[in-house]
PDB file of C-alpha atoms in Angstrom:
ATOM      1  CA  MET W   1      -0.009   0.063  -0.175  1.00  0.00           C
ATOM      2  CA  ARG W   2       2.751   2.407   0.595  1.00  0.00           C
ATOM      3  CA  THR W   3       5.156   2.900  -2.580  1.00  0.00           C
ATOM      4  CA  SER W   4       7.785   4.744  -3.065  1.00  0.00           C
ATOM      5  CA  ALA W   5      10.892   5.547  -5.961  1.00  0.00           C
ATOM      6  CA  HIS W   6      12.656   2.577  -4.871  1.00  0.00           C
ATOM      7  CA  GLY W   7       9.595  -0.021  -5.086  1.00  0.00           C
ATOM      8  CA  PRO W   8       7.418  -0.951  -2.257  1.00  0.00           C
ATOM      9  CA  SER W   9       9.444  -2.676   0.957  1.00  0.00           C
ATOM     10  CA  ARG W  10       8.437  -6.112   2.757  1.00  0.00           C
ATOM     11  CA  ARG W  11       5.935  -4.508   5.151  1.00  0.00           C
ATOM     12  CA  THR W  12       4.266  -2.775   2.498  1.00  0.00           C
ATOM     13  CA  THR W  13       4.033  -6.412   0.286  1.00  0.00           C
ATOM     14  CA  ALA W  14       2.903  -7.951   3.572  1.00  0.00           C
ATOM     15  CA  VAL W  15       0.084  -5.460   4.331  1.00  0.00           C
ATOM     16  CA  ALA W  16      -1.035  -5.320   0.621  1.00  0.00           C
ATOM     17  CA  SER W  17      -1.135  -9.306   0.507  1.00  0.00           C
ATOM     18  CA  ALA W  18      -3.283  -8.993   4.070  1.00  0.00           C
ATOM     19  CA  VAL W  19      -5.526  -6.352   2.534  1.00  0.00           C
ATOM     20  CA  LEU W  20      -6.384  -8.162  -0.214  1.00  0.00           C
ATOM     21  CA  ALA W  21      -7.002 -11.014   1.558  1.00  0.00           C
ATOM     22  CA  ALA W  22      -9.145  -9.523   3.734  1.00  0.00           C
ATOM     23  CA  ALA W  23     -10.841  -8.266   0.754  1.00  0.00           C
ATOM     24  CA  LEU W  24     -11.284 -11.958  -0.542  1.00  0.00           C
ATOM     25  CA  VAL W  25     -12.770 -13.111   2.664  1.00  0.00           C
ATOM     26  CA  ALA W  26     -15.183  -9.879   2.818  1.00  0.00           C
ATOM     27  CA  VAL W  27     -16.339 -10.443  -0.470  1.00  0.00           C
ATOM     28  CA  VAL W  28     -16.491 -13.903  -2.923  1.00  0.00           C
ATOM     29  CA  GLY W  29     -15.752 -13.438  -6.627  1.00  0.00           C
ATOM     30  CA  CYS W  30      -6.935  22.160  -7.049  1.00  0.00           C
ATOM     31  CA  SER W  31      -6.587  23.987  -4.589  1.00  0.00           C
ATOM     32  CA  SER W  32      -4.122  24.666  -1.825  1.00  0.00           C
ATOM     33  CA  SER W  33      -6.437  26.167   0.259  1.00  0.00           C
ATOM     34  CA  ALA W  34      -8.844  23.848   3.473  1.00  0.00           C
ATOM     35  CA  GLU W  35     -11.889  24.280   1.394  1.00  0.00           C
ATOM     36  CA  GLY W  36     -10.630  23.244  -2.360  1.00  0.00           C
ATOM     37  CA  PRO W  37     -12.736  23.475  -5.362  1.00  0.00           C
ATOM     38  CA  ASP W  38     -16.183  21.790  -5.775  1.00  0.00           C
ATOM     39  CA  PRO W  39     -15.786  17.969  -5.231  1.00  0.00           C
ATOM     40  CA  GLN W  40     -18.400  17.108  -7.729  1.00  0.00           C
ATOM     41  CA  ALA W  41     -15.689  18.357 -10.096  1.00  0.00           C
ATOM     42  CA  ALA W  42     -13.263  16.083  -9.112  1.00  0.00           C
ATOM     43  CA  SER W  43     -15.911  12.966 -10.007  1.00  0.00           C
ATOM     44  CA  SER W  44     -14.253  10.511 -12.375  1.00  0.00           C
ATOM     45  CA  SER W  45     -16.449  10.314 -14.491  1.00  0.00           C
ATOM     46  CA  SER W  46     -19.058  13.008 -15.538  1.00  0.00           C
ATOM     47  CA  ASN W  47     -22.215  10.890 -17.102  1.00  0.00           C
ATOM     48  CA  PRO W  48     -21.461   7.487 -14.836  1.00  0.00           C
ATOM     49  CA  ALA W  49     -24.775   4.998 -15.580  1.00  0.00           C
ATOM     50  CA  ALA W  50     -27.293   4.399 -12.813  1.00  0.00           C
ATOM     51  CA  LEU W  51     -26.457   1.285 -11.164  1.00  0.00           C
ATOM     52  CA  PRO W  52     -29.997  -1.058  -9.055  1.00  0.00           C
ATOM     53  CA  THR W  53     -30.925  -0.127  -5.739  1.00  0.00           C
ATOM     54  CA  PRO W  54     -32.524  -2.469  -3.025  1.00  0.00           C
ATOM     55  CA  ALA W  55     -36.630  -2.004  -2.764  1.00  0.00           C
ATOM     56  CA  GLY W  56     -36.755   0.875  -0.478  1.00  0.00           C
ATOM     57  CA  THR W  57     -33.666   2.731  -1.081  1.00  0.00           C
ATOM     58  CA  VAL W  58     -34.527   6.480   0.346  1.00  0.00           C
ATOM     59  CA  PRO W  59     -33.331   9.017  -2.437  1.00  0.00           C
ATOM     60  CA  ASP W  60     -30.243  10.723  -1.231  1.00  0.00           C
ATOM     61  CA  SER W  61     -29.283   8.410   1.627  1.00  0.00           C
ATOM     62  CA  ILE W  62     -26.066   6.329   1.883  1.00  0.00           C
ATOM     63  CA  GLN W  63     -27.749   3.849   0.499  1.00  0.00           C
ATOM     64  CA  ASP W  64     -28.921   5.878  -2.974  1.00  0.00           C
ATOM     65  CA  ILE W  65     -25.550   4.791  -4.706  1.00  0.00           C
ATOM     66  CA  ASN W  66     -27.022   7.029  -7.803  1.00  0.00           C
ATOM     67  CA  SER W  67     -27.360  10.190  -5.467  1.00  0.00           C
ATOM     68  CA  THR W  68     -25.521  13.465  -6.442  1.00  0.00           C
ATOM     69  CA  LYS W  69     -26.089  14.985  -3.301  1.00  0.00           C
ATOM     70  CA  ASP W  70     -22.858  16.168  -1.944  1.00  0.00           C
ATOM     71  CA  MET W  71     -22.221  14.142   1.366  1.00  0.00           C
ATOM     72  CA  THR W  72     -19.448  16.021   3.037  1.00  0.00           C
ATOM     73  CA  GLY W  73     -19.179  14.909   6.652  1.00  0.00           C
ATOM     74  CA  VAL W  74     -21.226  12.565   6.267  1.00  0.00           C
ATOM     75  CA  VAL W  75     -20.161   9.519   7.828  1.00  0.00           C
ATOM     76  CA  THR W  76     -21.418   5.573   7.353  1.00  0.00           C
ATOM     77  CA  THR W  77     -21.547   3.132  10.483  1.00  0.00           C
ATOM     78  CA  TYR W  78     -22.243   0.146   7.762  1.00  0.00           C
ATOM     79  CA  SER W  79     -19.423  -2.577   8.516  1.00  0.00           C
ATOM     80  CA  ASN W  80     -18.111  -4.340   5.221  1.00  0.00           C
ATOM     81  CA  ASP W  81     -20.255  -6.618   4.530  1.00  0.00           C
ATOM     82  CA  GLU W  82     -22.956  -4.080   4.557  1.00  0.00           C
ATOM     83  CA  ASN W  83     -21.441  -1.242   3.085  1.00  0.00           C
ATOM     84  CA  PRO W  84     -23.050  -0.872  -0.043  1.00  0.00           C
ATOM     85  CA  TYR W  85     -20.126   0.598  -1.678  1.00  0.00           C
ATOM     86  CA  LEU W  86     -17.982  -2.500  -1.031  1.00  0.00           C
ATOM     87  CA  LYS W  87     -17.282  -3.006  -4.535  1.00  0.00           C
ATOM     88  CA  LEU W  88     -17.750   0.666  -5.917  1.00  0.00           C
ATOM     89  CA  ILE W  89     -14.365   1.553  -4.901  1.00  0.00           C
ATOM     90  CA  PRO W  90     -12.856   4.081  -7.707  1.00  0.00           C
ATOM     91  CA  TYR W  91      -9.429   4.253  -8.757  1.00  0.00           C
ATOM     92  CA  VAL W  92      -7.750   7.134  -6.385  1.00  0.00           C
ATOM     93  CA  CYS W  93      -5.556   8.637  -8.673  1.00  0.00           C
ATOM     94  CA  THR W  94      -8.401   9.764 -11.185  1.00  0.00           C
ATOM     95  CA  PHE W  95      -9.568  12.382  -8.687  1.00  0.00           C
ATOM     96  CA  LEU W  96      -5.637  13.664  -8.269  1.00  0.00           C
ATOM     97  CA  PRO W  97      -4.665  15.750 -11.014  1.00  0.00           C
ATOM     98  CA  ASP W  98      -1.042  16.811 -11.690  1.00  0.00           C
ATOM     99  CA  SER W  99      -1.695  20.107 -10.824  1.00  0.00           C
ATOM    100  CA  LEU W 100      -2.634  19.445  -7.129  1.00  0.00           C
ATOM    101  CA  THR W 101      -0.115  16.144  -6.947  1.00  0.00           C
ATOM    102  CA  LYS W 102       3.113  18.136  -8.918  1.00  0.00           C
ATOM    103  CA  GLN W 103       2.201  21.744  -8.812  1.00  0.00           C
ATOM    104  CA  VAL W 104       1.028  21.604  -5.003  1.00  0.00           C
ATOM    105  CA  LEU W 105       2.075  18.658  -2.805  1.00  0.00           C
ATOM    106  CA  GLY W 106       5.753  18.495  -4.804  1.00  0.00           C
ATOM    107  CA  MET W 107       5.224  14.751  -5.567  1.00  0.00           C
ATOM    108  CA  GLU W 108       7.213  13.432  -9.089  1.00  0.00           C
ATOM    109  CA  THR W 109       5.492  10.057  -9.725  1.00  0.00           C
ATOM    110  CA  LYS W 110       1.879   8.609  -9.517  1.00  0.00           C
ATOM    111  CA  GLN W 111       0.848   5.110  -9.431  1.00  0.00           C
ATOM    112  CA  THR W 112      -2.334   2.747  -8.804  1.00  0.00           C
ATOM    113  CA  GLY W 113      -1.865   1.054  -5.745  1.00  0.00           C
ATOM    114  CA  PHE W 114      -3.437  -2.289  -6.956  1.00  0.00           C
ATOM    115  CA  GLY W 115      -4.668  -3.073 -10.983  1.00  0.00           C
ATOM    116  CA  GLY W 116      -7.672  -4.316 -11.067  1.00  0.00           C
ATOM    117  CA  GLN W 117      -8.460  -4.526  -7.336  1.00  0.00           C
ATOM    118  CA  HIS W 118     -11.673  -2.489  -7.074  1.00  0.00           C
ATOM    119  CA  THR W 119     -13.612  -4.669  -3.733  1.00  0.00           C
ATOM    120  CA  LEU W 120     -13.293  -2.646  -0.521  1.00  0.00           C
ATOM    121  CA  LEU W 121     -10.073  -0.270  -1.402  1.00  0.00           C
ATOM    122  CA  GLN W 122      -7.896   1.173  -3.913  1.00  0.00           C
ATOM    123  CA  THR W 123      -4.660   3.621  -3.029  1.00  0.00           C
ATOM    124  CA  CYS W 124      -2.558   6.200  -5.068  1.00  0.00           C
ATOM    125  CA  SER W 125       1.181   6.202  -3.968  1.00  0.00           C
ATOM    126  CA  MET W 126       3.263   9.290  -4.817  1.00  0.00           C
ATOM    127  CA  ALA W 127       6.458   9.953  -4.064  1.00  0.00           C
ATOM    128  CA  GLY W 128       8.774  13.267  -4.653  1.00  0.00           C
ATOM    129  CA  PRO W 129      11.987  13.471  -6.278  1.00  0.00           C
ATOM    130  CA  SER W 130      15.367  11.493  -4.617  1.00  0.00           C
ATOM    131  CA  GLY W 131      17.672  13.434  -2.888  1.00  0.00           C
ATOM    132  CA  PRO W 132      21.846  13.009  -3.353  1.00  0.00           C
ATOM    133  CA  ASN W 133      21.154  10.701   0.026  1.00  0.00           C
ATOM    134  CA  TYR W 134      17.756   8.956  -1.056  1.00  0.00           C
ATOM    135  CA  GLU W 135      16.326  10.852   1.051  1.00  0.00           C
ATOM    136  CA  GLN W 136      12.327  11.109   0.129  1.00  0.00           C
ATOM    137  CA  ILE W 137       9.291  11.744   1.223  1.00  0.00           C
ATOM    138  CA  GLY W 138       5.980  10.287  -0.233  1.00  0.00           C
ATOM    139  CA  ILE W 139       2.068  10.002   0.039  1.00  0.00           C
ATOM    140  CA  THR W 140      -0.579   7.153  -0.266  1.00  0.00           C
ATOM    141  CA  VAL W 141      -4.081   8.237  -0.523  1.00  0.00           C
ATOM    142  CA  THR W 142      -6.443   5.777   0.567  1.00  0.00           C
ATOM    143  CA  VAL W 143      -9.941   4.986  -0.483  1.00  0.00           C
ATOM    144  CA  GLN W 144     -11.891   2.314   1.362  1.00  0.00           C
ATOM    145  CA  ALA W 145     -15.139   0.580   2.461  1.00  0.00           C
ATOM    146  CA  THR W 146     -14.088   0.244   5.902  1.00  0.00           C
ATOM    147  CA  SER W 147     -16.335   2.441   8.493  1.00  0.00           C
ATOM    148  CA  TYR W 148     -13.982   4.826  10.295  1.00  0.00           C
ATOM    149  CA  ALA W 149     -14.858   3.580  13.589  1.00  0.00           C
ATOM    150  CA  GLU W 150     -13.782   0.257  12.350  1.00  0.00           C
ATOM    151  CA  ASP W 151     -10.397   1.915  11.035  1.00  0.00           C
ATOM    152  CA  THR W 152      -9.425   3.895  14.086  1.00  0.00           C
ATOM    153  CA  ALA W 153     -10.580   1.052  16.584  1.00  0.00           C
ATOM    154  CA  SER W 154      -7.800  -1.081  16.470  1.00  0.00           C
ATOM    155  CA  PRO W 155      -5.589  -1.755  19.442  1.00  0.00           C
ATOM    156  CA  LYS W 156      -2.301  -1.695  17.512  1.00  0.00           C
ATOM    157  CA  HIS W 157      -2.874   2.267  16.476  1.00  0.00           C
ATOM    158  CA  THR W 158      -0.697   4.694  18.813  1.00  0.00           C
ATOM    159  CA  ASN W 159      -2.693   7.207  18.615  1.00  0.00           C
ATOM    160  CA  ILE W 160      -1.207  11.153  17.963  1.00  0.00           C
ATOM    161  CA  ALA W 161      -4.041  13.495  17.808  1.00  0.00           C
ATOM    162  CA  ARG W 162      -7.571  13.447  17.208  1.00  0.00           C
ATOM    163  CA  ALA W 163      -9.900  15.872  16.020  1.00  0.00           C
ATOM    164  CA  VAL W 164      -7.535  17.158  13.678  1.00  0.00           C
ATOM    165  CA  PRO W 165      -9.403  19.362  11.108  1.00  0.00           C
ATOM    166  CA  ILE W 166      -9.454  18.593   7.388  1.00  0.00           C
ATOM    167  CA  TRP W 167     -11.758  20.776   5.721  1.00  0.00           C
ATOM    168  CA  ARG W 168     -15.317  22.361   6.481  1.00  0.00           C
ATOM    169  CA  ASP W 169     -16.830  20.235   9.066  1.00  0.00           C
ATOM    170  CA  VAL W 170     -14.381  17.290   9.120  1.00  0.00           C
ATOM    171  CA  THR W 171     -11.876  15.870  11.124  1.00  0.00           C
ATOM    172  CA  GLY W 172      -9.863  12.805  11.518  1.00  0.00           C
ATOM    173  CA  SER W 173      -7.264  10.892  13.154  1.00  0.00           C
ATOM    174  CA  LEU W 174      -3.578  10.757  13.421  1.00  0.00           C
ATOM    175  CA  TYR W 175      -2.107   7.665  14.055  1.00  0.00           C
ATOM    176  CA  GLN W 176       0.903   5.015  13.528  1.00  0.00           C
ATOM    177  CA  ASN W 177       0.801   1.272  13.076  1.00  0.00           C
ATOM    178  CA  PRO W 178       3.352  -1.094  14.415  1.00  0.00           C
ATOM    179  CA  GLY W 179       6.317  -0.661  12.470  1.00  0.00           C
ATOM    180  CA  ASP W 180       5.568   2.663  11.177  1.00  0.00           C
ATOM    181  CA  VAL W 181       8.950   3.569  12.834  1.00  0.00           C
ATOM    182  CA  SER W 182      12.265   2.776  11.664  1.00  0.00           C
ATOM    183  CA  GLU W 183      15.964   3.570  11.194  1.00  0.00           C
ATOM    184  CA  ASP W 184      15.376   4.472   7.230  1.00  0.00           C
ATOM    185  CA  LEU W 185      11.396   4.832   7.106  1.00  0.00           C
ATOM    186  CA  VAL W 186       8.848   6.722   9.298  1.00  0.00           C
ATOM    187  CA  TYR W 187       4.885   6.510   8.258  1.00  0.00           C
ATOM    188  CA  CYS W 188       2.457   8.756  10.212  1.00  0.00           C
ATOM    189  CA  ASN W 189      -0.886   8.111   8.764  1.00  0.00           C
ATOM    190  CA  LEU W 190      -4.624  10.627   9.305  1.00  0.00           C
ATOM    191  CA  SER W 191      -8.015   9.168   8.701  1.00  0.00           C
ATOM    192  CA  TRP W 192     -11.031  10.379   8.444  1.00  0.00           C
ATOM    193  CA  GLY W 193     -15.233   9.140   8.418  1.00  0.00           C
ATOM    194  CA  THR W 194     -16.416   9.135   4.629  1.00  0.00           C
ATOM    195  CA  PHE W 195     -20.502   8.319   3.578  1.00  0.00           C
ATOM    196  CA  TYR W 196     -19.178   5.315   1.908  1.00  0.00           C
ATOM    197  CA  GLY W 197     -15.854   3.904   4.695  1.00  0.00           C
ATOM    198  CA  SER W 198     -13.136   5.956   5.589  1.00  0.00           C
ATOM    199  CA  ALA W 199      -9.888   7.684   3.918  1.00  0.00           C
ATOM    200  CA  VAL W 200      -6.676   7.588   4.890  1.00  0.00           C
ATOM    201  CA  VAL W 201      -3.412  10.147   3.908  1.00  0.00           C
ATOM    202  CA  THR W 202      -0.307   8.119   5.090  1.00  0.00           C
ATOM    203  CA  VAL W 203       2.879  10.545   4.779  1.00  0.00           C
ATOM    204  CA  TYR W 204       6.541   8.630   5.203  1.00  0.00           C
ATOM    205  CA  THR W 205      10.087  10.122   5.223  1.00  0.00           C
ATOM    206  CA  ARG W 206      12.719   8.384   3.597  1.00  0.00           C
ATOM    207  CA  ASP W 207      16.698   8.034   4.526  1.00  0.00           C
ATOM    208  CA  GLY W 208      16.818  11.368   6.890  1.00  0.00           C
ATOM    209  CA  TYR W 209      14.304  13.651   5.060  1.00  0.00           C
ATOM    210  CA  ARG W 210      13.869  16.641   7.099  1.00  0.00           C
ATOM    211  CA  ALA W 211      10.329  16.780   8.104  1.00  0.00           C
ATOM    212  CA  ASP W 212       7.869  15.502  10.166  1.00  0.00           C
ATOM    213  CA  PRO W 213       5.665  12.956   8.386  1.00  0.00           C
ATOM    214  CA  CYS W 214       2.528  13.843  10.697  1.00  0.00           C
ATOM    215  CA  ASP W 215       3.200  17.328  10.176  1.00  0.00           C
ATOM    216  CA  LYS W 216       3.069  16.762   6.964  1.00  0.00           C
ATOM    217  CA  ALA W 217      -0.313  14.800   6.810  1.00  0.00           C
ATOM    218  CA  LYS W 218      -1.836  17.691   8.679  1.00  0.00           C
ATOM    219  CA  GLU W 219      -0.354  19.829   6.041  1.00  0.00           C
ATOM    220  CA  PHE W 220      -1.462  17.541   2.738  1.00  0.00           C
ATOM    221  CA  ALA W 221      -5.119  16.042   4.240  1.00  0.00           C
ATOM    222  CA  PRO W 222      -6.855  19.782   3.707  1.00  0.00           C
ATOM    223  CA  LYS W 223      -5.107  20.024   0.152  1.00  0.00           C
ATOM    224  CA  ILE W 224      -6.251  16.317  -1.026  1.00  0.00           C
ATOM    225  CA  ALA W 225      -9.914  15.767   0.838  1.00  0.00           C
ATOM    226  CA  PRO W 226     -11.876  18.032  -1.317  1.00  0.00           C
ATOM    227  CA  LEU W 227     -11.168  16.422  -4.563  1.00  0.00           C
ATOM    228  CA  LEU W 228     -11.737  12.875  -3.298  1.00  0.00           C
ATOM    229  CA  PRO W 229     -15.689  11.354  -3.793  1.00  0.00           C
ATOM    230  CA  SER W 230     -18.306  13.183  -1.799  1.00  0.00           C
ATOM    231  CA  ARG W 231     -20.873  12.299  -3.774  1.00  0.00           C
ATOM    232  CA  PRO W 232     -22.159   8.751  -4.144  1.00  0.00           C
ATOM    233  CA  VAL W 233     -22.436   8.970  -8.116  1.00  0.00           C
ATOM    234  CA  GLN W 234     -18.799   9.177  -7.995  1.00  0.00           C
ATOM    235  CA  MET W 235     -17.903   5.957  -6.582  1.00  0.00           C
ATOM    236  CA  ARG W 236     -17.784   3.953  -9.913  1.00  0.00           C
ATOM    237  CA  PRO W 237     -14.419   0.870 -10.176  1.00  0.00           C
ATOM    238  CA  THR W 238     -13.565   3.329 -13.165  1.00  0.00           C
ATOM    239  CA  GLU W 239     -10.169   2.060 -14.893  1.00  0.00           C
ATOM    240  CA  GLY W 240      -7.001   4.241 -13.605  1.00  0.00           C
TER     241      GLY W 240
END
């Protein structure tokens, strides 16, 4: 899930394998301001086809996967197997234009985390230029059908801060996982709740890059969040 210009670490491969296994168990088969642009403009499909919904679906509710309503600030409580967006996770990179990733965030490369993997989650991994001593900063943005309550309830998390301002009335949790801090790599994660589950901005610094990844996660998330899906109609398993 965390990728750099030097390729994924062993821990990255293990995490990705665990995530993919969980997905198979669950289902068989640019603006630099805090407000940002209208999220509807970030849709990866300007005119997506309507999808079937269960009888009795309330229009413009979380269950209405064809709704065009802006649901910024709405936080779902659906667990993975009940989540209507479990199989509707889009490629994340399509929502993050170069005007943001290169010009605002200073990233040099950008790539999709899982080719063709739409169940449960999808990621976009970015890396900045590598310095003379291979020092580097990178970002991974994750969109997932895991609820915010589930994502932040892990006893393995080391919570750093709660109610971190992101944009509008959205706040999140800053935390680190076991193995996030090593001699060469330091990771920090900022997660917040969404109508489809949760979103996470993970920042890493490598080989002595002089920045606190937690501070950078707090800096980058308000720039990224306004461009991520905010309306159910944007949740489609697009190619990227």
